[in-house]
């Protein structure tokens, strides 16, 4: 007898009158374990399209992600880079698929519904800007206004939660977060570094807090008076929290005024102190940013061309035996030079796997460096419906597309 399987469409030809009838889906007749294996063979683009077929498929993808079998290994995929405009949120938002080298339409949950039944969703970027950190398929957002509302989201399967209790410490003059995710245990930690100015003093109070998903609680790791300004960037690599200390500098001084501090989180306790290891920055830099690329600390910064700290080029360093080793710097060609002239010192940085993304904050221009091929590339501009330099502020972040983890 001929086997007549129904096609994988929303409804079959003889069931179109009942859009909710999904009993004819062949994939639904398969055991859950087999369904997961089928999904694991899909590309991220195909998975995104599957979510738009119908509500049961969208919910099914979330369910599959939450009950991944122990022997399932996610396929390694290059990161997506999500670009947005902070003034016109979600009008034509796109993500750059670095694997297929093209921009794809991509949305992140953007409504702040109050229903206790529906999952919490991120407020629009136009209403609140965010400190953002991504790790192993999850992305952490903390609003810059209150500095206490934190959301964790898997952008691919559209699953998100709000961390409770709220982040402690109040509003600081400088603040940053970093996230670290363990895929095998599906647990994550969020580190938060804040700096508060002390009255009538050039010193600051630095506070380091750590949130652990397994205990759903915050731990105060460190609160101390320091002679530097911190809280601009931090990252967790192999249980080490790295943050940048910025020391006071004199205008025109080309000596390094940044230093990287390393805190061993595995030795964290309730004693309110952490052992600090210092890593020297090789030269004066602007816009220093720390990244975790394949478990290694990576530093990206602007190299000044004069005493006024105007950017000459962008350099990338990697930590090797407690010393920073320069890997590359942006080549002096017409394309990159035009990019550097556009950013005028204002750029954001993120990275994942072997890729580093550097974005201009005043245009859609995106520069990418690939460690595996040692190649710099200017990505084609995102098809956002805005003109560059038209009173718009652009931002973005990259994340690893994964189906095997939910917050």
mmCIF file with all atom_site columns, C-alpha atoms in Angstrom, residues 13 23 35 46 59 101 152 155 173 201 213 254 276 279 307 333 338 343-344 365 374 396:
data_model
loop_
_atom_site.group_PDB
_atom_site.id
_atom_site.type_symbol
_atom_site.label_atom_id
_atom_site.label_alt_id
_atom_site.label_comp_id
_atom_site.label_asym_id
_atom_site.label_entity_id
_atom_site.label_seq_id
_atom_site.pdbx_PDB_ins_code
_atom_site.Cartn_x
_atom_site.Cartn_y
_atom_site.Cartn_z
_atom_site.occupancy
_atom_site.B_iso_or_equiv
_atom_site.pdbx_formal_charge
_atom_site.auth_seq_id
_atom_site.auth_comp_id
_atom_site.auth_asym_id
_atom_site.auth_atom_id
_atom_site.pdbx_PDB_model_num
ATOM 1  C CA . UNK A 1 13  ? -5.409 19.978 1.341  1.00 0.00 ? 13  UNK A CA 1
ATOM 2  C CA . UNK A 1 23  ? -2.931 15.696 13.901 1.00 0.00 ? 23  UNK A CA 1
ATOM 3  C CA . UNK A 1 35  ? 11.795 15.406 16.632 1.00 0.00 ? 35  UNK A CA 1
ATOM 4  C CA . UNK A 1 46  ? 15.094 27.232 8.790  1.00 0.00 ? 46  UNK A CA 1
ATOM 5  C CA . UNK A 1 59  ? 5.582  26.279 21.234 1.00 0.00 ? 59  UNK A CA 1
ATOM 6  C CA . UNK A 1 101 ? 26.913 36.387 5.000  1.00 0.00 ? 101 UNK A CA 1
ATOM 7  C CA . UNK A 1 152 ? 17.730 36.747 30.112 1.00 0.00 ? 152 UNK A CA 1
ATOM 8  C CA . UNK A 1 155 ? 16.581 35.254 20.895 1.00 0.00 ? 155 UNK A CA 1
ATOM 9  C CA . UNK A 1 173 ? 27.706 56.458 37.638 1.00 0.00 ? 173 UNK A CA 1
ATOM 10 C CA . UNK A 1 201 ? 37.441 62.513 47.009 1.00 0.00 ? 201 UNK A CA 1
ATOM 11 C CA . UNK A 1 213 ? 20.661 30.869 38.354 1.00 0.00 ? 213 UNK A CA 1
ATOM 12 C CA . UNK A 1 254 ? 49.927 59.105 25.808 1.00 0.00 ? 254 UNK A CA 1
ATOM 13 C CA . UNK A 1 276 ? 43.028 40.639 42.398 1.00 0.00 ? 276 UNK A CA 1
ATOM 14 C CA . UNK A 1 279 ? 47.099 42.751 33.620 1.00 0.00 ? 279 UNK A CA 1
ATOM 15 C CA . UNK A 1 307 ? 47.972 63.335 22.040 1.00 0.00 ? 307 UNK A CA 1
ATOM 16 C CA . UNK A 1 333 ? 43.240 50.720 3.388  1.00 0.00 ? 333 UNK A CA 1
ATOM 17 C CA . UNK A 1 338 ? 36.558 55.414 5.738  1.00 0.00 ? 338 UNK A CA 1
ATOM 18 C CA . UNK A 1 343 ? 33.093 56.327 13.891 1.00 0.00 ? 343 UNK A CA 1
ATOM 19 C CA . UNK A 1 344 ? 35.020 59.372 15.159 1.00 0.00 ? 344 UNK A CA 1
ATOM 20 C CA . UNK A 1 365 ? 28.584 50.581 9.296  1.00 0.00 ? 365 UNK A CA 1
ATOM 21 C CA . UNK A 1 374 ? 42.998 36.727 9.826  1.00 0.00 ? 374 UNK A CA 1
ATOM 22 C CA . UNK A 1 396 ? 24.009 46.060 18.331 1.00 0.00 ? 396 UNK A CA 1
#
